Amino acid sequence: MIVALRVDERLIHGQVAMTWTKALKLDGLVVANDEAANNEIQKMSLKMAVPQGIKCIIKTVESAIQLLNDPRAQKMRLMVLVTTVKDAVTICERFQDIELVNIGNAGKMTDGEKITFSKEVMLTQEEIDHLETLVKLYPNTEFQPTPAMEKKLAVNILKNIRR
């Protein structure tokens, strides 16, 4: 089952590997990212960051969706990691029972004019539009860098920047 979907352009790193996996009692991480899935060096690097005992699968977004629809995935506690809000929307449109939708780190590596939501999240207007769609699908979408930090609902944050 998908315990969490996290937008984090760094994908697997210390916050995910050490804090989120423990806080959510995860069995595995599924990286849904076309670029990472097609880059053997990046796949190897990401897998090296995963704690012992946690499974890690790196797939394209569409292949990850197929994998997550496999009945065997329902028996595991999984976090899906994507780099963009757009990819999060693609996954959330296909799954209605994700427990937690989280925006962790986004926008620092993309080009274009951005609006800063927090020191961790800066989004272009296109990504803000995707975030609005995501909030319609999952109204409890939250901004939270680590489990120990304060949760902020995306719907409330969007109210402050709406056109």
Coordinates of C-alpha atoms in Angstrom, one line a residue:
M1 CA 0.0 0.0 0.0
I2 CA 1.2 3.5 -0.6
V3 CA 1.7 5.0 2.8
A4 CA 3.2 8.2 1.4
L5 CA 3.8 10.0 -1.8
R6 CA 6.6 12.7 -1.4
V7 CA 7.7 15.3 -3.9
D8 CA 11.4 15.7 -3.3
E9 CA 13.7 16.6 -6.2
R10 CA 16.6 15.0 -4.3
L11 CA 14.6 11.7 -4.2
I12 CA 16.5 9.5 -1.7
H13 CA 18.7 11.4 0.8
G14 CA 19.2 11.5 4.6
Q15 CA 15.8 12.9 5.5
V16 CA 14.0 10.2 3.5
A17 CA 16.4 7.4 4.3
M18 CA 16.7 7.9 8.0
T19 CA 13.7 9.8 9.2
W20 CA 10.7 9.1 6.9
T21 CA 11.4 5.4 6.6
K22 CA 11.4 5.0 10.4
A23 CA 8.6 7.4 11.2
L24 CA 6.3 5.6 8.7
K25 CA 7.6 2.1 9.3
L26 CA 8.3 1.6 5.6
D27 CA 9.1 -1.7 3.9
G28 CA 10.2 0.0 0.7
L29 CA 10.8 3.1 -1.4
V30 CA 9.6 3.4 -5.0
V31 CA 11.3 6.1 -7.0
A32 CA 9.0 7.1 -9.9
N33 CA 11.3 9.2 -12.1
D34 CA 11.9 8.7 -15.8
E35 CA 15.4 10.2 -15.7
A36 CA 16.6 8.2 -12.7
A37 CA 15.1 5.0 -14.2
N38 CA 17.2 5.4 -17.3
N39 CA 20.5 6.3 -15.6
E40 CA 22.4 3.4 -14.1
I41 CA 24.8 5.6 -12.2
Q42 CA 22.0 7.5 -10.6
K43 CA 20.1 4.3 -9.8
M44 CA 23.2 2.9 -8.1
S45 CA 23.8 6.1 -6.1
L46 CA 20.1 6.3 -4.9
K47 CA 20.1 2.6 -3.8
M48 CA 23.3 3.2 -1.8
A49 CA 21.4 5.8 0.3
V50 CA 18.7 3.3 1.3
P51 CA 18.9 1.8 4.8
Q52 CA 19.5 -1.9 5.3
G53 CA 16.2 -3.8 5.3
I54 CA 14.3 -1.3 3.1
K55 CA 13.6 -2.4 -0.4
C56 CA 14.2 0.2 -3.2
I57 CA 12.8 0.1 -6.7
I58 CA 13.5 2.8 -9.3
K59 CA 11.1 2.9 -12.3
T60 CA 9.7 5.4 -14.8
V61 CA 6.5 7.1 -13.6
E62 CA 4.3 4.8 -15.8
S63 CA 6.2 1.6 -14.8
A64 CA 6.0 2.6 -11.1
I65 CA 2.2 2.9 -11.5
Q66 CA 2.1 -0.6 -13.0
L67 CA 4.2 -1.9 -10.1
L68 CA 2.0 -0.2 -7.5
N69 CA -1.1 -1.8 -9.0
D70 CA 0.5 -5.3 -8.5
P71 CA -1.4 -7.0 -5.6
R72 CA 2.0 -7.8 -4.0
A73 CA 2.6 -4.1 -3.5
Q74 CA -0.6 -3.9 -1.4
K75 CA 1.2 -6.1 1.2
M76 CA 4.0 -3.6 1.7
R77 CA 4.3 -0.2 3.4
L78 CA 5.7 1.9 0.6
M79 CA 6.7 5.5 0.0
V80 CA 6.7 6.8 -3.5
L81 CA 9.2 9.5 -4.4
V82 CA 8.8 11.9 -7.3
T83 CA 10.7 15.0 -8.3
T84 CA 7.8 17.2 -9.5
V85 CA 4.3 18.1 -8.5
K86 CA 3.3 17.2 -12.0
D87 CA 4.4 13.6 -11.5
A88 CA 2.7 13.5 -8.1
V89 CA -0.6 14.5 -9.8
T90 CA -0.1 11.7 -12.4
I91 CA 0.2 9.1 -9.6
C92 CA -2.5 10.6 -7.4
E93 CA -4.9 10.5 -10.3
R94 CA -4.5 6.7 -10.4
F95 CA -4.6 6.0 -6.6
Q96 CA -7.3 7.1 -4.3
D97 CA -6.0 5.6 -1.0
I98 CA -2.6 7.2 -0.4
E99 CA -2.4 8.0 3.3
L100 CA 0.0 10.9 3.1
V101 CA 0.8 13.3 0.2
N102 CA 3.8 15.4 1.1
I103 CA 5.7 18.2 -0.6
G104 CA 9.2 18.1 0.8
N105 CA 11.8 19.8 -1.4
A106 CA 10.8 21.2 -4.8
G107 CA 11.8 23.8 -7.3
K108 CA 15.4 24.5 -6.3
M109 CA 16.7 22.7 -9.4
T110 CA 14.2 24.0 -12.0
D111 CA 14.5 27.1 -14.1
G112 CA 12.0 29.9 -14.4
E113 CA 10.4 32.5 -12.3
K114 CA 9.3 31.0 -9.0
I115 CA 7.2 31.8 -6.0
T116 CA 8.8 30.8 -2.7
F117 CA 6.6 28.8 -0.3
S118 CA 9.3 28.0 2.2
K119 CA 13.1 27.5 2.2
E120 CA 12.4 24.0 0.8
V121 CA 9.8 24.7 -1.8
M122 CA 9.8 27.2 -4.7
L123 CA 7.4 26.6 -7.6
T124 CA 6.8 28.0 -11.0
Q125 CA 3.3 29.0 -12.0
E126 CA 3.0 25.7 -13.9
E127 CA 3.9 23.8 -10.8
I128 CA 1.5 25.9 -8.7
D129 CA -1.3 24.9 -11.2
H130 CA -0.3 21.3 -10.7
L131 CA -0.3 21.8 -6.9
E132 CA -3.9 23.1 -7.1
T133 CA -4.9 20.0 -9.0
L134 CA -3.1 17.8 -6.4
V135 CA -5.0 19.5 -3.6
K136 CA -8.2 18.9 -5.3
L137 CA -7.3 15.2 -5.5
Y138 CA -5.8 15.1 -2.0
P139 CA -7.1 18.0 0.1
N140 CA -4.8 17.0 3.0
T141 CA -1.6 17.5 0.9
E142 CA 1.0 18.9 3.3
F143 CA 4.3 20.7 3.3
Q144 CA 6.6 19.0 5.8
P145 CA 10.4 18.6 5.3
T146 CA 10.8 16.0 8.1
P147 CA 8.4 14.2 10.4
A148 CA 9.6 16.3 13.3
M149 CA 8.8 19.6 11.6
E150 CA 5.5 21.4 11.5
K151 CA 3.0 20.2 9.0
K152 CA 1.4 23.0 6.8
L153 CA -1.6 22.2 4.7
A154 CA -1.0 23.1 1.0
V155 CA -4.6 24.3 0.7
N156 CA -3.9 27.0 3.3
I157 CA -0.6 28.0 1.7
L158 CA -2.2 28.3 -1.7
K159 CA -4.8 30.7 -0.4
N160 CA -2.0 33.2 0.3
I161 CA -0.8 33.1 -3.3
R162 CA -3.9 32.6 -5.4
R163 CA -4.3 35.0 -8.3

